[in-house]
PDB file of C-alpha atoms in Angstrom:
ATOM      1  CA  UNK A   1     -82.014 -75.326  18.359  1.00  0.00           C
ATOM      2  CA  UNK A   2     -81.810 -71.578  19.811  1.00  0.00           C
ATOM      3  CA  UNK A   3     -79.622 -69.349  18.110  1.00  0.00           C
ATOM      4  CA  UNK A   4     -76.606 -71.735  17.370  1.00  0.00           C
ATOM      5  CA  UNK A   5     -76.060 -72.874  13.488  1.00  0.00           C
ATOM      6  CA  UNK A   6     -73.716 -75.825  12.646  1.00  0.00           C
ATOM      7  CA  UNK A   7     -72.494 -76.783   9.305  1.00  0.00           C
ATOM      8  CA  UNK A   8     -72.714 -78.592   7.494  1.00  0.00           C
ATOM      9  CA  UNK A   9     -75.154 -81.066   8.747  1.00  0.00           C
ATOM     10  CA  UNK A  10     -73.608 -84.117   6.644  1.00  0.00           C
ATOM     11  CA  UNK A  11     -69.896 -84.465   5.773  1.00  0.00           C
ATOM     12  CA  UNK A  12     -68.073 -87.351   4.210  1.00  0.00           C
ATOM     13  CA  UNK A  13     -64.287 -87.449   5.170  1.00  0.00           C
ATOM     14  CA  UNK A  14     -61.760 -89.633   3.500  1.00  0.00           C
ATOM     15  CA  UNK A  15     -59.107 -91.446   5.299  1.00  0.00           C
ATOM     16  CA  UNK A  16     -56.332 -88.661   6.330  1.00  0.00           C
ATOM     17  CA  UNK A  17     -58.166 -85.808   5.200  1.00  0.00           C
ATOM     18  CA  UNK A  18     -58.516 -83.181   7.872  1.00  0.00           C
ATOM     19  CA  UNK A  19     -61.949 -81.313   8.273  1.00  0.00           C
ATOM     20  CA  UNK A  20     -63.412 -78.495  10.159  1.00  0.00           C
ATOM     21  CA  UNK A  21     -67.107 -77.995  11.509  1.00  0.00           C
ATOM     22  CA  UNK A  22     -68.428 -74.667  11.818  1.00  0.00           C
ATOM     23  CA  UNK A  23     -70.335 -73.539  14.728  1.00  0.00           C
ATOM     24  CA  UNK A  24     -71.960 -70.026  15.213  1.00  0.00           C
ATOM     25  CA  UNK A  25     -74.163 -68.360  17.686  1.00  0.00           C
ATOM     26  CA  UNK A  26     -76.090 -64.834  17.810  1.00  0.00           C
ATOM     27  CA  UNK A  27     -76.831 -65.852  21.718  1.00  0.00           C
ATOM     28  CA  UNK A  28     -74.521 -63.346  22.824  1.00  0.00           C
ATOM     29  CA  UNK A  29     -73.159 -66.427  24.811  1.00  0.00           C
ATOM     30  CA  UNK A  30     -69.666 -66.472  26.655  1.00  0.00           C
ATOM     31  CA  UNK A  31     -68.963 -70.289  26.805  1.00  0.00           C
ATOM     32  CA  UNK A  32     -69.149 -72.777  24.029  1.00  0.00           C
ATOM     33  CA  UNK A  33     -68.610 -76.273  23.816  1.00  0.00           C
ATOM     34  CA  UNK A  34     -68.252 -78.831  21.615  1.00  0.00           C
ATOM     35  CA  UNK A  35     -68.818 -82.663  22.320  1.00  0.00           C
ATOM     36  CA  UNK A  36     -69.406 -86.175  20.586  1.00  0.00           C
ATOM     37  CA  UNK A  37     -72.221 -88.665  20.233  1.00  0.00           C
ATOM     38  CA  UNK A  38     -72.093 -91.957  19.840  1.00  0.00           C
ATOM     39  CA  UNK A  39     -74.527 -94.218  20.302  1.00  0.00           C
ATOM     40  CA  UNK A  40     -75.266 -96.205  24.246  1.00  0.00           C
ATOM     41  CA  UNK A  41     -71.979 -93.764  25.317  1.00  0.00           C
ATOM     42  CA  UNK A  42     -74.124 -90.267  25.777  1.00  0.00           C
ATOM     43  CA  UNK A  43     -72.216 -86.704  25.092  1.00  0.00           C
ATOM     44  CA  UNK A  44     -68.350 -86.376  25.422  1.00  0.00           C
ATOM     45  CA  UNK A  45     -66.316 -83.485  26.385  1.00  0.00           C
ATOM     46  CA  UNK A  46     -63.703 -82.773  23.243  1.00  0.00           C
ATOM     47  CA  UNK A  47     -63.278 -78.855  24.254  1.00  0.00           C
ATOM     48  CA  UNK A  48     -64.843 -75.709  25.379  1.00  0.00           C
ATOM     49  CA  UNK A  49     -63.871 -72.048  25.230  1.00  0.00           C
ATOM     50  CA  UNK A  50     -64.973 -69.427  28.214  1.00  0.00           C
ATOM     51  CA  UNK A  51     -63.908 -66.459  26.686  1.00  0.00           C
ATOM     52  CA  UNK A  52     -62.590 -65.400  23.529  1.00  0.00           C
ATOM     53  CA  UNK A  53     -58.634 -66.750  22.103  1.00  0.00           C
ATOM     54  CA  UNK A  54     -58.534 -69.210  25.446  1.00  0.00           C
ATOM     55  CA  UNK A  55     -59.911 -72.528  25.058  1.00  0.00           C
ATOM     56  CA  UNK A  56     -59.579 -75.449  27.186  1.00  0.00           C
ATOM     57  CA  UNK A  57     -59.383 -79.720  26.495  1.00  0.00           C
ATOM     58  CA  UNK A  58     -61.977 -81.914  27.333  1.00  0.00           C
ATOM     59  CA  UNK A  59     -62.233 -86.020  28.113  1.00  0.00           C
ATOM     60  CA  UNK A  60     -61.736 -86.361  24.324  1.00  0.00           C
ATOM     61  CA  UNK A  61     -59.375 -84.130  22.638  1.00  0.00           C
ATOM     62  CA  UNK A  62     -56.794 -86.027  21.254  1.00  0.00           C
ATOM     63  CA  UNK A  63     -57.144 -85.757  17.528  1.00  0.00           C
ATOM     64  CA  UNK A  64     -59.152 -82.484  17.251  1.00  0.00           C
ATOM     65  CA  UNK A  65     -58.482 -78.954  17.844  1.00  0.00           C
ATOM     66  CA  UNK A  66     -60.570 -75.829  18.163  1.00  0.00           C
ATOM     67  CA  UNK A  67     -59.871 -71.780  17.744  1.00  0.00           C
ATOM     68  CA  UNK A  68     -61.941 -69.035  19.618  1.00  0.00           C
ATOM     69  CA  UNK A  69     -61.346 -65.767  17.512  1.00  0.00           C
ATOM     70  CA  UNK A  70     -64.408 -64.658  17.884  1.00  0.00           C
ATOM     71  CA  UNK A  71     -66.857 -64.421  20.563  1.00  0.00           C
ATOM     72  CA  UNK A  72     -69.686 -66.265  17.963  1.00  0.00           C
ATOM     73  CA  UNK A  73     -67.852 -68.576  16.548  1.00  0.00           C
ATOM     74  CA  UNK A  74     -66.049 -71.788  17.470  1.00  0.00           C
ATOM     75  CA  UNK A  75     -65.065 -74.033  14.938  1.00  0.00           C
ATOM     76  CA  UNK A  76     -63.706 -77.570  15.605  1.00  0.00           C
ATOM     77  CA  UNK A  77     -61.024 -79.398  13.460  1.00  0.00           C
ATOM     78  CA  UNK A  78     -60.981 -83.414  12.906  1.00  0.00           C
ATOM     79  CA  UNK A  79     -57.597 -84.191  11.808  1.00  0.00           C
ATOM     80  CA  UNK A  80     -56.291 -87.268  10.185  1.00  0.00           C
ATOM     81  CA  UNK A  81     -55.115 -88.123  13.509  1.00  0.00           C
ATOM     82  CA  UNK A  82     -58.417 -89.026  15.044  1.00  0.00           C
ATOM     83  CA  UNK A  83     -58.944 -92.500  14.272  1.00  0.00           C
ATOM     84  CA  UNK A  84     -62.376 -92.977  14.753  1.00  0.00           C
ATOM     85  CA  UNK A  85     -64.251 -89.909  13.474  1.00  0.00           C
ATOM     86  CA  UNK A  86     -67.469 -91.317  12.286  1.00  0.00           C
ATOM     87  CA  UNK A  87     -69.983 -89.670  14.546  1.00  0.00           C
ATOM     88  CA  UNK A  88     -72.226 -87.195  15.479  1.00  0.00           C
ATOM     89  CA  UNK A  89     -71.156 -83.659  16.525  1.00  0.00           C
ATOM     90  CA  UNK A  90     -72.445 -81.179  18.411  1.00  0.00           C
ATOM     91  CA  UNK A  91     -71.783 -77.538  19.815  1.00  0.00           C
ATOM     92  CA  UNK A  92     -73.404 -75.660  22.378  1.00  0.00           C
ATOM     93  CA  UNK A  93     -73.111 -72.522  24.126  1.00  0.00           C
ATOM     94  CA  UNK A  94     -73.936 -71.168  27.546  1.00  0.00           C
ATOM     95  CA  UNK A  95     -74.254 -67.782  29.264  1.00  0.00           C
ATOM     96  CA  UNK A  96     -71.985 -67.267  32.070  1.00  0.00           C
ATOM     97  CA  UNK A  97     -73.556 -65.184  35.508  1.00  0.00           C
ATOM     98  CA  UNK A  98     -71.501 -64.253  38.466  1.00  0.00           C
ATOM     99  CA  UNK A  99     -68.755 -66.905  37.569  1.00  0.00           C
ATOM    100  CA  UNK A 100     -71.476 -69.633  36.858  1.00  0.00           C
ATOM    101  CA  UNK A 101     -72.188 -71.360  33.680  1.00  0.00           C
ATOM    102  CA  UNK A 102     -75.634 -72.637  33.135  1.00  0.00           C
ATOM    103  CA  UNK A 103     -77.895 -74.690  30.918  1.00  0.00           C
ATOM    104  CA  UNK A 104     -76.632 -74.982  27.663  1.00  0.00           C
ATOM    105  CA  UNK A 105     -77.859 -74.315  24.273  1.00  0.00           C
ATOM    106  CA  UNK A 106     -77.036 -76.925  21.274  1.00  0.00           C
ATOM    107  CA  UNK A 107     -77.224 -76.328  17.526  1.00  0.00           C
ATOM    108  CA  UNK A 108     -78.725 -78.711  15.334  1.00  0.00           C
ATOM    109  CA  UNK A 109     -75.400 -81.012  15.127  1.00  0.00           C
ATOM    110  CA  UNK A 110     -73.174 -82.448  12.453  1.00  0.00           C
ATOM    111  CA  UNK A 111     -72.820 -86.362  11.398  1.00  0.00           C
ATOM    112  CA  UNK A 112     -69.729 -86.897  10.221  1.00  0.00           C
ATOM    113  CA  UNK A 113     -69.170 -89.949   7.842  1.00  0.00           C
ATOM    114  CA  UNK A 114     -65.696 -91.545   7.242  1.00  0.00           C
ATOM    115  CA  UNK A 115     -65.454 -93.000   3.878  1.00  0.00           C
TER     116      UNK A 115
ATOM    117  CA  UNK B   1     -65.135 -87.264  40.316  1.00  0.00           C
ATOM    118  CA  UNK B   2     -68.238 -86.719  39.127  1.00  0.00           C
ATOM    119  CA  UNK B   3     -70.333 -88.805  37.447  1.00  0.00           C
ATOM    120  CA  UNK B   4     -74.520 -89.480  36.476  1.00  0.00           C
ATOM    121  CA  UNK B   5     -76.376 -92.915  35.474  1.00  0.00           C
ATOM    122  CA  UNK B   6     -79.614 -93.420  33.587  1.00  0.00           C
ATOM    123  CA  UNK B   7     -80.332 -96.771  34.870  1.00  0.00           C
ATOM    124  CA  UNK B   8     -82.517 -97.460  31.919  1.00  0.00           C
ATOM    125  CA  UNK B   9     -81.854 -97.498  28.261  1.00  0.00           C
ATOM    126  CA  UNK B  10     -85.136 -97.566  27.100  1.00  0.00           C
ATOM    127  CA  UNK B  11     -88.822 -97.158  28.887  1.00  0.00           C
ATOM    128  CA  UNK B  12     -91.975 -97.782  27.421  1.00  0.00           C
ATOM    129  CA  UNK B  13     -95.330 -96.111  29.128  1.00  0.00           C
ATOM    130  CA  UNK B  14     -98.738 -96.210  27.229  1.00  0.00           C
ATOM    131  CA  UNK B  15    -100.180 -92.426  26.236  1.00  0.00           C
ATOM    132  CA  UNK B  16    -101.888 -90.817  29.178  1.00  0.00           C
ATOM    133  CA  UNK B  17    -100.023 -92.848  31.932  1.00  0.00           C
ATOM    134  CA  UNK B  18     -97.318 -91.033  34.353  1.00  0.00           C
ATOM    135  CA  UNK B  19     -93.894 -91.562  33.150  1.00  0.00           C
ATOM    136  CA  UNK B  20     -90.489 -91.494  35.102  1.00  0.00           C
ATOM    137  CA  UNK B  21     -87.111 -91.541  33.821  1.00  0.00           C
ATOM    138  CA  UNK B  22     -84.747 -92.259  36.295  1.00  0.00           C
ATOM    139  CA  UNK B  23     -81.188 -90.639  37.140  1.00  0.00           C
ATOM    140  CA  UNK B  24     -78.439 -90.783  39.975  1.00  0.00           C
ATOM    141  CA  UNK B  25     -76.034 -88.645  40.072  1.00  0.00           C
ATOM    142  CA  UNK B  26     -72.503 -88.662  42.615  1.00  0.00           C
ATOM    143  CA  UNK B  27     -70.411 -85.638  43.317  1.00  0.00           C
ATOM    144  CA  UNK B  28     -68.368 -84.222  46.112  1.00  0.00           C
ATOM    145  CA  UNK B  29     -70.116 -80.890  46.588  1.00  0.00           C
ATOM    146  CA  UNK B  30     -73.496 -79.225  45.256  1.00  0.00           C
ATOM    147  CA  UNK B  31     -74.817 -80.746  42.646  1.00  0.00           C
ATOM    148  CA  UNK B  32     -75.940 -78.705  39.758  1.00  0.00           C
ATOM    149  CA  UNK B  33     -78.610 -80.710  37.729  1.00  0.00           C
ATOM    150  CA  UNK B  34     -80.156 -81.010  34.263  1.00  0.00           C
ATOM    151  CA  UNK B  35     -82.304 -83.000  31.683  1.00  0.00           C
ATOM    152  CA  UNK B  36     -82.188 -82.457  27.980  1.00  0.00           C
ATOM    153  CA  UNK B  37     -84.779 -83.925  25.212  1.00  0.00           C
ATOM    154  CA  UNK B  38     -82.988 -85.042  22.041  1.00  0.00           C
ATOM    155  CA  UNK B  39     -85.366 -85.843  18.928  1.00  0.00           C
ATOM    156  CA  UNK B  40     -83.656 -87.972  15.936  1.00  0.00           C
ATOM    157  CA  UNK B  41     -81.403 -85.817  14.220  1.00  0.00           C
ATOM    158  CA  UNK B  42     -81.377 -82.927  16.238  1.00  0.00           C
ATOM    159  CA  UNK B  43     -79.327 -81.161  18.629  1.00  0.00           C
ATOM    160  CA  UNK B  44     -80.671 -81.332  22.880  1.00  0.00           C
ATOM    161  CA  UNK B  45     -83.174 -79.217  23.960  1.00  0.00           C
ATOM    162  CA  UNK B  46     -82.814 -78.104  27.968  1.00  0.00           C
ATOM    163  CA  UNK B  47     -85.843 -78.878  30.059  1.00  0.00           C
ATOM    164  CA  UNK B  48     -85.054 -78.101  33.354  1.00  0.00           C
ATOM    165  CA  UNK B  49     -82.630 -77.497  36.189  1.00  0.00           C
ATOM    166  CA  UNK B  50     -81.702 -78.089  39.899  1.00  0.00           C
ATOM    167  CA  UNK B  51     -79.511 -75.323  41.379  1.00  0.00           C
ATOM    168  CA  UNK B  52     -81.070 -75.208  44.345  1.00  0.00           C
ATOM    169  CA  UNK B  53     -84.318 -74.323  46.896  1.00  0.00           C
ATOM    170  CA  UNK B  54     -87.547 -76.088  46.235  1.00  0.00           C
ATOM    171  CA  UNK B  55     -86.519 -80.045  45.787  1.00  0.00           C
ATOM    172  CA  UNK B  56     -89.392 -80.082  43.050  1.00  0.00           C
ATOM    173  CA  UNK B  57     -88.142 -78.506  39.904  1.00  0.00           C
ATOM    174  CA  UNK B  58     -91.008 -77.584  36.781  1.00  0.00           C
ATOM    175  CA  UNK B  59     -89.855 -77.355  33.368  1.00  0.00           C
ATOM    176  CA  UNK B  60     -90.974 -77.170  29.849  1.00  0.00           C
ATOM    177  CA  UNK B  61     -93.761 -78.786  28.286  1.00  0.00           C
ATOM    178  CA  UNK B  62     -95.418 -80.222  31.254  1.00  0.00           C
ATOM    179  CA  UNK B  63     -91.780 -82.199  33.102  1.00  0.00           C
ATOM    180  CA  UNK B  64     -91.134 -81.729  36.389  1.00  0.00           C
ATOM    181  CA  UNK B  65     -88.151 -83.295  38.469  1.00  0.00           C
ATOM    182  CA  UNK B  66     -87.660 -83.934  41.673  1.00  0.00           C
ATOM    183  CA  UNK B  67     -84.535 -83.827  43.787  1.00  0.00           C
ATOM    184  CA  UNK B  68     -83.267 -86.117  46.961  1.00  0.00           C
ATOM    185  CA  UNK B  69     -80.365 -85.479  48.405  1.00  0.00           C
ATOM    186  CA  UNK B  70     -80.699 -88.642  50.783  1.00  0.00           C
ATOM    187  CA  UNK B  71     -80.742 -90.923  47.862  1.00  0.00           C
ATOM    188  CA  UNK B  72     -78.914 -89.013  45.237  1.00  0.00           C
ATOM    189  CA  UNK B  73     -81.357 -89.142  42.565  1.00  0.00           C
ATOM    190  CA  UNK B  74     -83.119 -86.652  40.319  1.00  0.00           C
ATOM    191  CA  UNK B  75     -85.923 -88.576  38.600  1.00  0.00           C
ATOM    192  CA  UNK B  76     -87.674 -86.750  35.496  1.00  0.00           C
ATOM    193  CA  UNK B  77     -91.758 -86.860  35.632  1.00  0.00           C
ATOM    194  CA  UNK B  78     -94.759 -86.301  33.855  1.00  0.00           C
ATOM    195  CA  UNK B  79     -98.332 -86.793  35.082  1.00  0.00           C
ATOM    196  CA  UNK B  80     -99.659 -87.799  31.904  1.00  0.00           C
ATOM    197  CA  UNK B  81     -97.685 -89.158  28.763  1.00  0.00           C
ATOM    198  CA  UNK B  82     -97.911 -87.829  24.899  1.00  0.00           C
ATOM    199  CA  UNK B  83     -96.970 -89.930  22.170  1.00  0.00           C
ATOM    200  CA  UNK B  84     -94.978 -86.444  20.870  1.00  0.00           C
ATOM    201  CA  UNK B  85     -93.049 -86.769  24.205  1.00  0.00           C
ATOM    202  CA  UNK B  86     -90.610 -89.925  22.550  1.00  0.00           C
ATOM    203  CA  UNK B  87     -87.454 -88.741  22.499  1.00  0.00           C
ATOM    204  CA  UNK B  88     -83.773 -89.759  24.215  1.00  0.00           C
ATOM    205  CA  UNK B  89     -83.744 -88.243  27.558  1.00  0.00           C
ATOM    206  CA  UNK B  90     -80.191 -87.030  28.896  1.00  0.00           C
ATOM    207  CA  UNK B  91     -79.267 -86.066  32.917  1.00  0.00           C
ATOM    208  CA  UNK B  92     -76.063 -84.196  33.278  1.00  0.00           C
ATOM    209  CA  UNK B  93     -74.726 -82.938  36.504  1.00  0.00           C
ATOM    210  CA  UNK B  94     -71.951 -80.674  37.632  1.00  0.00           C
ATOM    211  CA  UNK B  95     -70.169 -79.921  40.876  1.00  0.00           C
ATOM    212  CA  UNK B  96     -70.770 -77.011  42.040  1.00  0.00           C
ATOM    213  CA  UNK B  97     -70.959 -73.527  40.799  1.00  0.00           C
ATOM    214  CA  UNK B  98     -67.797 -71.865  38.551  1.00  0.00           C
ATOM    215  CA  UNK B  99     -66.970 -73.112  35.919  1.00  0.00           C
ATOM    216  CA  UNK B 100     -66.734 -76.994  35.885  1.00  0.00           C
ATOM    217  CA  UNK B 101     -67.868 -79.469  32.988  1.00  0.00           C
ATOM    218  CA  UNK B 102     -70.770 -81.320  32.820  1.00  0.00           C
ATOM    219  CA  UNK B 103     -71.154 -84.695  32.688  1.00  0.00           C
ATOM    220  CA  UNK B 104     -73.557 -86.249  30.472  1.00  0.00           C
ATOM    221  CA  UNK B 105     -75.454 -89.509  31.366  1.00  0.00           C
ATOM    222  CA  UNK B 106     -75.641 -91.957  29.098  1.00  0.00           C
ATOM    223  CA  UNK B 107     -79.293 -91.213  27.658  1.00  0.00           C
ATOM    224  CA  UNK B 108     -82.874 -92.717  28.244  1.00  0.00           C
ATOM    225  CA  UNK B 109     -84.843 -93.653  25.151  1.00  0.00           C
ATOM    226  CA  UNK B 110     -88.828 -92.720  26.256  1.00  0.00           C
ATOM    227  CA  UNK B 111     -91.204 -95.057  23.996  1.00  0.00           C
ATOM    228  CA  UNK B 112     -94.816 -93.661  24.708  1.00  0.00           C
ATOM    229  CA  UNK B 113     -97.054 -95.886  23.235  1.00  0.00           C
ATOM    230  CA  UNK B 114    -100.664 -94.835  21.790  1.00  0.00           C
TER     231      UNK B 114
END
């Protein structure tokens, strides 16, 4: 799991509660990423940040939202309005060469539980 | 668009026999190309990547992958199977170079069996 720390690694929600996900990395890394798992649909898109206070939408962001003040830290937001929540999170960050992103590196995840 | 299919949810190869887990991939320009491990719990590990150059790609622990243009596909191999290699197996591809997202197949479930 590299250099990238997500907590916590279990959180219970209850219905309308809004939570947020920490995600850190001492990769020195100029994209992150954050996507959801669930299981038989593989990894989707909810956002990703290139560069510090910019941060773009992914397949899946409705519901969510993400800040980038910090070039180690990206934290992602489930608010009430995401109606399906229960899943398994992940982050990831990649380093960025001559306009190219490459392989990317994922922390450990978070499983988020609605009550 | 671009997209990538694991044909295969699950496949199941006895210890010590060559194992192949298969992926397709469709884009509109150069494909960019990568498999990730994922043990239970855990985040994905990266194992290797296509960019471009030699069509046969090694990675870690022992994977290799080779890519075909002519057929689209970028198959993940191993010569000989370990039980410790069980894991969900993702492809992901991206268009081109920049910055574009990846997309994520849908993940491969490798059973080695001892």
């Amino acid at each position: 799991d590299g250099g990238i720390t997500q907590s916590p690694k279990y959180l219970f929600r209850k219905e309308g509660q809004n939570v947020t996900l920490s995600c850190e990395q001492n990769l020195n890394h100029d994209a992150m990423y954050w996507y959801r798992q669930d299981p038989g649909q593989g990894l989707r898109l909810i956002y990703y940040s290139q560069i510090v206070n910019d941060f773009q939408k992914g397949d899946i962001a409705e519901g969510y939202s993400v800040s980038r003040e910090k070039k180690e830290s990206f934290p992602l937001t489930v608010t009430s309005a995401q109606k399906n929540p229960t899943a398994f999170y992940l982050c990831a960050s990649s380093i960025i060469v001559g306009g190219t992103s490459n392989e990317q590196f994922f922390g450990p995840g978070t499983r988020l539980t609605v009550l | 668009a671009q997209s990538v299919a694991q044909p295969e949810d699950q496949v199941n190869v006895a210890e010590g026999n060559p194992l192949t887990v298969k992926c397709t991939y469709s884009v509109s320009g150069n494909p960019y190309l990568f498999w990730y491990v994922q043990y239970p719990n855990r985040g994905l590990q990266f194992l290797l990547k296509y960019i471009t150059g030699d069509n046969l790609v090694k990675g870690s622990y022992g994977f290799e992958a080779e890519f075909n243009k002519s057929q689209t596909s970028f198959h993940l191999k191993k010569p000989s199977a370990l039980v410790s290699d069980s894991a969900l197996y993702f492809c992901a591809v991206r268009d081109g170079g920049g910055y574009q997202k990846v997309t994520f197949g849908t993940g491969t479930k490798l059973q080695v069996i001892p």
